[in-house]
Short mmCIF file of C-alpha atoms and ligand atoms in Angstrom, two decimals:
data_model
loop_
_atom_site.label_atom_id
_atom_site.label_comp_id
_atom_site.label_asym_id
_atom_site.label_seq_id
_atom_site.Cartn_x
_atom_site.Cartn_y
_atom_site.Cartn_z
CA MET T 1 -0.11 -0.01 0.31
CA ARG T 2 1.18 3.77 -0.75
CA ASN T 3 1.55 6.62 1.08
CA ILE T 4 -0.21 9.43 -0.33
CA PRO T 5 0.03 12.08 2.22
CA PHE T 6 -3.03 15.34 0.78
CA GLY T 7 0.79 17.66 1.24
CA ARG T 8 3.95 17.58 2.44
CA PRO T 9 6.41 20.83 2.39
CA ILE T 10 9.91 19.84 0.08
CA LEU T 11 12.93 20.80 1.71
CA GLY T 12 16.32 19.26 1.01
CA SER T 13 20.03 20.66 1.94
CA GLU T 14 20.27 24.01 0.09
CA GLU T 15 17.26 25.00 3.30
CA ARG T 16 18.84 23.20 6.01
CA GLN T 17 22.53 25.30 4.96
CA ALA T 18 20.64 28.06 4.69
CA VAL T 19 18.97 28.16 7.91
CA ALA T 20 21.89 26.89 9.73
CA GLU T 21 22.99 29.95 7.60
CA VAL T 22 21.28 32.48 9.68
CA LEU T 23 21.44 30.73 13.03
CA ASP T 24 25.26 31.06 13.08
CA GLY T 25 25.33 34.79 12.94
CA PRO T 26 23.50 37.73 14.60
CA ILE T 27 20.67 38.06 12.11
CA LEU T 28 17.44 37.08 13.28
CA VAL T 29 15.04 39.55 12.44
CA HIS T 30 15.34 42.36 10.78
CA GLY T 31 18.23 41.28 8.45
CA PRO T 32 18.61 41.28 4.97
CA ARG T 33 17.40 38.37 4.10
CA GLY T 34 13.59 39.42 4.63
CA LYS T 35 14.75 42.19 2.19
CA GLU T 36 15.57 39.59 -0.08
CA PHE T 37 13.14 37.26 -0.32
CA GLU T 38 10.39 40.36 -0.81
CA GLU T 39 12.54 41.37 -3.60
CA GLU T 40 12.50 38.15 -4.98
CA PHE T 41 9.08 37.46 -4.41
CA ALA T 42 8.14 41.28 -6.13
CA ALA T 43 9.81 40.42 -9.03
CA TRP T 44 8.93 36.47 -9.50
CA THR T 45 5.29 38.12 -8.78
CA GLY T 46 5.28 40.45 -10.67
CA ALA T 47 4.39 42.98 -8.07
CA PRO T 48 5.62 46.81 -7.73
CA HIS T 49 6.56 46.36 -3.91
CA ALA T 50 6.75 42.94 -1.54
CA VAL T 51 5.81 43.19 2.34
CA SER T 52 6.96 40.17 4.40
CA VAL T 53 4.56 38.84 7.24
CA SER T 54 4.36 37.27 10.19
CA SER T 55 1.25 34.41 8.28
CA CYS T 56 -1.34 35.56 5.73
CA THR T 57 -3.68 35.83 8.31
CA ALA T 58 -1.09 38.89 9.75
CA GLY T 59 -1.15 40.37 6.03
CA LEU T 60 -4.50 40.16 5.43
CA HIS T 61 -6.01 42.19 9.06
CA LEU T 62 -2.83 44.20 8.53
CA VAL T 63 -4.06 45.50 5.51
CA TRP T 64 -7.87 46.39 7.22
CA PHE T 65 -6.35 47.59 10.22
CA ASP T 66 -3.94 50.50 8.31
CA LEU T 67 -7.08 51.44 6.41
CA GLY T 68 -8.25 52.45 9.84
CA MET T 69 -11.47 49.66 9.36
CA GLY T 70 -13.81 49.52 12.24
CA PRO T 71 -17.10 49.23 14.48
CA GLY T 72 -19.95 50.69 11.50
CA ASP T 73 -18.37 49.35 8.61
CA GLU T 74 -18.51 46.60 7.21
CA ILE T 75 -16.78 43.85 4.94
CA ILE T 76 -17.97 41.80 2.24
CA VAL T 77 -15.98 38.65 2.34
CA PRO T 78 -17.06 34.85 0.84
CA ALA T 79 -18.45 32.50 3.01
CA GLN T 80 -16.32 29.78 1.52
CA THR T 81 -13.64 30.66 2.23
CA HIS T 82 -10.48 29.91 5.23
CA THR T 83 -11.71 30.74 8.35
CA ALA T 84 -8.79 34.12 8.21
CA THR T 85 -11.02 36.14 6.15
CA ALA T 86 -13.90 36.80 8.01
CA HIS T 87 -12.15 37.13 10.95
CA ALA T 88 -9.10 39.57 9.02
CA VAL T 89 -12.36 42.18 9.84
CA GLU T 90 -13.74 40.35 12.61
CA LEU T 91 -10.29 41.81 14.32
CA THR T 92 -10.93 45.64 13.57
CA GLY T 93 -14.55 45.66 14.84
CA ALA T 94 -16.20 46.38 10.74
CA ARG T 95 -18.71 43.38 10.44
CA PRO T 96 -18.22 41.08 7.80
CA VAL T 97 -20.44 40.56 5.20
CA PHE T 98 -20.76 36.56 4.20
CA VAL T 99 -21.74 35.59 0.18
CA ASP T 100 -22.07 32.84 -1.26
CA ALA T 101 -20.04 31.54 -3.96
CA GLU T 102 -20.86 29.93 -7.48
CA ALA T 103 -21.09 26.40 -8.09
CA GLU T 104 -19.56 26.12 -11.69
CA THR T 105 -15.84 26.80 -9.48
CA GLY T 106 -17.00 27.60 -6.08
CA ASN T 107 -15.18 31.78 -6.04
CA PRO T 108 -17.86 33.90 -4.50
CA ASP T 109 -20.86 35.34 -6.17
CA ILE T 110 -19.67 38.23 -7.97
CA ASP T 111 -23.90 39.14 -8.40
CA ALA T 112 -24.56 38.71 -4.37
CA ILE T 113 -21.12 40.34 -3.62
CA GLU T 114 -22.65 43.53 -5.70
CA ALA T 115 -25.92 42.54 -4.26
CA ALA T 116 -24.45 43.00 -0.64
CA ILE T 117 -23.02 46.61 -0.96
CA THR T 118 -24.63 49.26 1.66
CA PRO T 119 -23.70 52.39 2.08
CA ARG T 120 -21.88 50.82 4.76
CA THR T 121 -20.05 48.99 3.05
CA ARG T 122 -16.53 49.87 2.66
CA GLY T 123 -14.53 46.56 1.25
CA ILE T 124 -13.74 43.63 -0.46
CA CYS T 125 -12.39 40.69 -0.26
CA ILE T 126 -12.23 37.93 -2.61
CA VAL T 127 -10.44 34.14 -2.13
CA HIS T 128 -9.13 32.94 -5.14
CA TYR T 129 -10.67 29.64 -3.43
CA LEU T 130 -8.43 26.37 -4.46
CA GLY T 131 -6.11 28.90 -7.02
CA GLU T 132 -8.85 29.21 -9.31
CA PRO T 133 -9.12 33.48 -10.31
CA VAL T 134 -11.55 35.71 -9.68
CA ASP T 135 -13.32 37.23 -12.75
CA MET T 136 -11.17 40.22 -11.01
CA PRO T 137 -11.66 43.08 -13.71
CA ARG T 138 -14.85 42.92 -13.05
CA LEU T 139 -14.48 42.98 -9.86
CA ALA T 140 -12.16 45.91 -9.83
CA ALA T 141 -14.54 48.11 -11.67
CA LEU T 142 -17.28 47.27 -9.44
CA ALA T 143 -14.72 48.18 -6.55
CA THR T 144 -13.32 51.60 -8.24
CA LYS T 145 -17.68 52.65 -8.61
CA HIS T 146 -18.21 52.28 -5.51
CA SER T 147 -15.10 52.85 -4.07
CA LEU T 148 -14.49 49.96 -2.12
CA PHE T 149 -10.79 48.99 -1.58
CA LEU T 150 -10.31 45.41 -3.15
CA LEU T 151 -8.18 42.93 -1.88
CA GLU T 152 -6.94 39.38 -2.65
CA ASP T 153 -6.72 36.28 -0.45
CA CYS T 154 -4.01 34.77 -2.10
CA ALA T 155 -3.32 31.68 0.17
CA LEU T 156 -3.44 29.75 -2.37
CA ALA T 157 -3.30 31.31 -5.13
CA ILE T 158 0.43 31.43 -6.05
CA GLY T 159 0.84 31.39 -9.43
CA THR T 160 -2.82 32.26 -9.93
CA THR T 161 -2.79 34.79 -12.90
CA ILE T 162 -5.29 36.84 -15.14
CA ASP T 163 -4.42 37.50 -18.57
CA GLY T 164 -0.27 37.39 -17.66
CA VAL T 165 -0.93 39.72 -14.28
CA HIS T 166 -0.62 37.41 -11.04
CA ALA T 167 -3.18 37.67 -8.27
CA GLY T 168 -3.12 40.49 -5.73
CA LEU T 169 -2.44 43.18 -8.68
CA HIS T 170 -5.10 43.48 -10.03
CA GLY T 171 -6.53 44.94 -6.39
CA ASP T 172 -5.70 47.10 -3.64
CA ALA T 173 -3.16 43.86 -2.32
CA GLY T 174 -2.75 40.81 -1.99
CA ALA T 175 -2.25 38.47 0.76
CA PHE T 176 0.15 34.96 0.14
CA SER T 177 0.19 31.98 2.82
CA PHE T 178 3.50 30.34 3.46
CA TYR T 179 1.78 27.26 5.29
CA PRO T 180 3.77 23.97 5.11
CA VAL T 181 0.89 22.74 2.85
CA LYS T 182 0.87 25.71 0.37
CA HIS T 183 2.57 26.12 -2.63
CA LEU T 184 5.40 27.23 -0.69
CA THR T 185 6.70 27.16 2.89
CA THR T 186 8.38 29.43 5.17
CA ALA T 187 6.79 27.52 8.31
CA GLU T 188 4.80 29.74 9.07
CA GLY T 189 4.69 33.01 6.63
CA GLY T 190 3.16 35.68 4.35
CA MET T 191 3.38 38.74 1.76
CA VAL T 192 1.05 40.99 0.82
CA ILE T 193 2.11 42.40 -2.68
CA THR T 194 0.44 45.65 -4.54
CA ARG T 195 0.75 48.43 -6.88
CA ASP T 196 0.26 50.92 -4.01
CA GLU T 197 3.97 52.82 -2.53
CA SER T 198 1.99 54.21 0.21
CA LEU T 199 0.53 51.25 1.08
CA ALA T 200 3.19 49.09 1.23
CA ARG T 201 5.69 52.26 3.02
CA ARG T 202 2.83 51.92 6.28
CA LEU T 203 2.92 48.45 6.14
CA GLU T 204 5.94 48.60 6.74
CA ARG T 205 5.49 50.54 9.81
CA LYS T 206 2.34 48.73 11.11
CA ARG T 207 3.86 45.37 10.94
CA ALA T 208 7.34 46.61 13.41
CA PHE T 209 5.34 48.32 15.94
CA GLY T 210 4.13 51.95 13.80
CA VAL T 211 8.45 52.67 14.71
CA ASP T 212 9.66 55.16 12.11
CA ARG T 213 13.58 53.29 11.99
CA THR T 214 14.03 49.93 11.76
CA PRO T 215 17.81 49.27 13.29
CA SER T 216 19.75 49.51 10.57
CA GLU T 217 17.82 53.17 9.71
CA ARG T 218 19.06 54.14 13.10
CA SER T 219 21.91 56.58 13.45
CA VAL T 220 21.87 55.91 16.68
CA PRO T 221 21.03 52.21 18.52
CA GLY T 222 17.92 52.91 20.28
CA VAL T 223 16.92 56.94 19.00
CA TYR T 224 13.64 56.08 17.29
CA ASP T 225 10.18 57.84 17.84
CA VAL T 226 6.40 55.38 17.36
CA THR T 227 4.61 57.76 14.96
CA MET T 228 1.66 55.96 14.85
CA LEU T 229 -0.20 52.78 16.33
CA GLY T 230 0.97 48.99 14.43
CA LEU T 231 1.74 45.45 15.85
CA ASN T 232 4.32 42.60 15.86
CA TYR T 233 3.46 40.67 12.40
CA ARG T 234 6.66 40.24 11.15
CA MET T 235 9.01 37.69 9.64
CA ASN T 236 11.87 36.54 11.46
CA GLU T 237 15.71 35.86 8.84
CA ILE T 238 14.77 31.73 9.51
CA ALA T 239 11.21 32.05 7.68
CA ALA T 240 12.58 34.20 5.28
CA ALA T 241 16.04 31.84 4.35
CA ILE T 242 13.57 29.08 3.57
CA GLY T 243 11.36 31.39 1.57
CA LEU T 244 14.19 32.42 -0.24
CA GLN T 245 15.17 28.80 -1.53
CA GLN T 246 11.62 27.81 -1.73
CA MET T 247 11.62 30.52 -4.70
CA LYS T 248 13.76 28.29 -6.37
CA ARG T 249 11.50 25.55 -6.41
CA ILE T 250 8.13 27.85 -6.99
CA ASP T 251 8.05 27.26 -11.26
CA GLY T 252 8.67 23.60 -10.91
CA PHE T 253 5.45 23.44 -7.82
CA LEU T 254 3.84 24.60 -10.27
CA GLU T 255 4.39 22.74 -13.89
CA LEU T 256 4.06 19.23 -11.64
CA ARG T 257 0.88 20.48 -9.34
CA ARG T 258 -0.42 21.53 -13.07
CA SER T 259 0.79 17.75 -14.81
CA ASN T 260 -1.05 15.69 -11.67
CA TYR T 261 -3.61 17.50 -11.80
CA GLU T 262 -4.68 16.99 -15.75
CA SER T 263 -3.47 13.10 -14.95
CA LEU T 264 -5.94 12.99 -12.41
CA LYS T 265 -8.46 14.69 -14.19
CA LYS T 266 -8.59 12.38 -16.75
CA GLY T 267 -7.69 9.12 -14.23
CA LEU T 268 -11.15 10.49 -13.07
CA ASP T 269 -12.76 10.91 -16.54
CA GLY T 270 -16.62 9.29 -16.55
CA VAL T 271 -17.17 7.95 -13.24
CA HIS T 272 -20.85 9.34 -11.77
CA GLY T 273 -21.86 10.98 -8.88
CA LEU T 274 -19.08 13.48 -9.32
CA GLN T 275 -18.38 16.98 -10.17
CA VAL T 276 -14.71 17.64 -10.56
CA LEU T 277 -14.36 21.94 -9.92
CA PRO T 278 -11.79 23.40 -12.70
CA ALA T 279 -8.22 24.34 -12.46
CA SER T 280 -7.78 26.97 -15.83
CA ASP T 281 -5.57 26.63 -18.09
CA GLY T 282 -5.29 29.87 -20.58
CA ALA T 283 -5.88 33.32 -19.94
CA ARG T 284 -7.22 32.39 -17.19
CA ARG T 285 -4.54 30.44 -14.90
CA SER T 286 -4.93 28.31 -11.93
CA SER T 287 -2.73 27.48 -9.90
CA CYS T 288 -3.78 23.56 -8.79
CA TYR T 289 -4.17 23.52 -5.54
CA CYS T 290 -5.42 20.73 -4.50
CA LEU T 291 -8.53 18.12 -7.57
CA SER T 292 -10.91 18.73 -6.26
CA ALA T 293 -14.49 16.18 -6.67
CA VAL T 294 -17.79 17.49 -5.11
CA LEU T 295 -20.66 15.17 -5.03
CA ASP T 296 -23.28 15.47 -5.88
CA PRO T 297 -26.05 16.25 -2.95
CA SER T 298 -27.47 12.24 -3.13
CA LEU T 299 -24.03 11.40 -2.10
CA GLU T 300 -23.58 13.95 0.26
CA HIS T 301 -23.61 10.92 3.46
CA ARG T 302 -21.03 8.10 1.97
CA ARG T 303 -18.91 11.40 1.61
CA PHE T 304 -16.62 9.77 5.22
CA ASP T 305 -16.86 6.80 3.66
CA ILE T 306 -15.00 7.90 0.74
CA VAL T 307 -12.69 9.40 2.78
CA ALA T 308 -12.12 6.31 4.76
CA ARG T 309 -12.02 4.04 1.99
CA LEU T 310 -9.71 6.09 0.67
CA LYS T 311 -7.53 7.22 3.45
CA ASP T 312 -7.58 2.38 3.97
CA ARG T 313 -5.75 2.10 0.46
CA GLY T 314 -3.13 5.12 2.11
CA VAL T 315 -4.02 7.98 0.29
CA GLY T 316 -5.18 11.39 2.73
CA THR T 317 -7.56 13.44 1.80
CA SER T 318 -8.13 16.65 2.75
CA VAL T 319 -12.07 19.78 3.03
CA TYR T 320 -11.75 23.10 0.70
CA TYR T 321 -13.74 23.71 3.72
CA PRO T 322 -15.29 22.26 6.07
CA ARG T 323 -18.12 24.55 7.29
CA PRO T 324 -19.59 27.97 5.24
CA VAL T 325 -17.30 30.11 7.31
CA PRO T 326 -20.35 32.08 8.86
CA LEU T 327 -21.55 28.92 9.83
CA PHE T 328 -19.18 28.34 12.65
CA THR T 329 -20.31 28.55 16.01
CA TYR T 330 -18.12 31.84 16.45
CA TYR T 331 -20.20 33.12 13.56
CA ALA T 332 -23.88 32.03 13.91
CA GLU T 333 -23.80 32.99 16.90
CA ARG T 334 -23.12 35.53 16.62
CA TYR T 335 -24.61 36.99 13.88
CA GLY T 336 -27.33 34.38 13.66
CA HIS T 337 -26.58 33.01 10.34
CA THR T 338 -28.13 29.59 8.51
CA ALA T 339 -27.86 27.71 5.66
CA ASP T 340 -29.92 28.09 3.88
CA GLU T 341 -28.18 31.83 3.48
CA PHE T 342 -24.92 29.68 1.87
CA PRO T 343 -26.80 26.75 -0.56
CA VAL T 344 -23.23 26.53 -2.61
CA ALA T 345 -21.45 27.58 0.38
CA SER T 346 -23.40 24.30 2.02
CA TRP T 347 -22.91 22.70 -0.47
CA LEU T 348 -18.92 22.79 -1.56
CA SER T 349 -18.64 22.63 2.33
CA ASN T 350 -20.53 19.14 2.46
CA CYS T 351 -19.82 16.97 -0.38
CA SER T 352 -16.24 18.10 -2.05
CA ILE T 353 -13.64 15.78 -0.95
CA ALA T 354 -9.46 17.83 -1.85
CA LEU T 355 -7.79 15.12 -3.41
CA PRO T 356 -3.09 15.71 -3.47
CA ILE T 357 -1.65 16.62 -6.18
CA GLY T 358 1.16 18.80 -4.78
CA PRO T 359 4.05 18.06 -6.02
CA HIS T 360 5.97 15.86 -3.41
CA LEU T 361 3.35 13.37 -5.84
CA ASN T 362 3.71 11.60 -9.40
CA GLU T 363 1.87 10.68 -12.31
CA ASP T 364 2.26 7.15 -11.78
CA ASP T 365 0.32 8.52 -7.98
CA MET T 366 -2.30 9.77 -9.72
CA ALA T 367 -2.70 6.52 -11.64
CA TYR T 368 -3.67 5.49 -7.69
CA ILE T 369 -5.82 7.85 -6.35
CA ALA T 370 -8.30 7.68 -9.40
CA ASP T 371 -8.57 3.80 -8.86
CA ALA T 372 -9.41 4.25 -5.48
CA MET T 373 -11.69 7.13 -6.27
CA ARG T 374 -13.52 5.32 -8.71
CA THR T 375 -13.38 2.08 -6.53
CA ALA T 376 -14.48 3.40 -3.66
CA VAL T 377 -17.44 6.15 -5.31
CA THR T 378 -18.62 2.74 -7.73
CA GLU T 379 -18.60 0.35 -4.63
CA LEU T 380 -20.01 2.86 -2.18
CA SER T 381 -23.30 4.81 -4.76
CA LYS T 382 -24.89 1.24 -5.35
C1 PLP E 401 -4.17 29.23 4.31
C2 PLP E 401 -5.37 30.08 5.02
C3 PLP E 401 -5.18 31.34 5.03
C4 PLP E 401 -3.78 30.89 6.22
O1 PLP E 401 -3.41 31.29 5.67
P1 PLP E 401 -2.17 31.60 7.65
O2 PLP E 401 0.15 31.88 6.39
O3 PLP E 401 -1.86 30.39 7.92
O4 PLP E 401 -1.94 32.67 8.12
C5 PLP E 401 -6.26 32.56 4.66
N1 PLP E 401 -6.73 31.97 3.49
C6 PLP E 401 -6.32 31.44 2.79
C7 PLP E 401 -8.47 31.18 2.04
C8 PLP E 401 -6.39 30.19 3.20
O5 PLP E 401 -6.21 28.77 2.33
#
């Protein structure tokens, strides 16, 4: 039997060496590697500015915090996303206004976003669900028309492009995650990219207590001022050193994810009772985070049996995401949400199985997963 984990970070001697070099030196934070990683990530995505942070969640919160969002403000967020997308809003005191997903892709429904705009709306945060690009030209026009800040949650969108422009650069800012199972990792870490220089400079200050100069910018040690309220959301040099090495691997990672997706999709051809969510490959290109097989509603009660059969054959799976965020206890109790408000997100949460296509796997693994899935679904849908 095989052992196919859903995700596994690929770290080699290069990362080990890079970390050892940091540990052998005196600088653990505020060093050259953080800066270099920002430059590399900016160059690779084509971003004018990149600001490293301690996680994607930190990046999302930092942006809303910087904009001064607070009680009385509304920010539109997807129901079908990681809870971090909503928490980043909720933490400021603003209200996350949830919208349902579209069934074809799982991305936020833009008609629903438009319908949710009120005089209190100050921003929109979308997620490129599983790396599938959102229709950003349409959304950007909508945000401009209503003077709303447009933030892209790009946690699963490293490699997602629209008309050749990377995700995160279509709205006002984009936040990325380097958590272990994502496209590349620094253990914990994140990055905010933006075309707005003034925003980038403010985020740099506010991620480090609102202090007006970093240690290397101080002519006399210990002399600085605090000119604004801030947080401690910095990335450390160990994480940045790992990230710099991962950048050398990212193109290869993405190619493998794409070819694994294509072979697994082909392997699932003709399996009844499920729908494979698309991973676009044209003017709009997906980052191929996983292959999401969404069961027909009639098979909902069989999902965990299918997952168990896959596990018995050594195939790890995941669920993105296990519940629409507004239906998690915290949000349901606070805002009184119910499942009938989010039928598509509920279907995706209850019926989808995320199958692994990461760069730790090859074509042969895809054939194995397809066979395991085909057998389980066929037997359990009888
Ligand atoms: C993983 C994820 C996050 C959180 O990323 P962290 O780096 O762990 O904070 C946020 N949004 C989405 C869509 C995610 O998938």
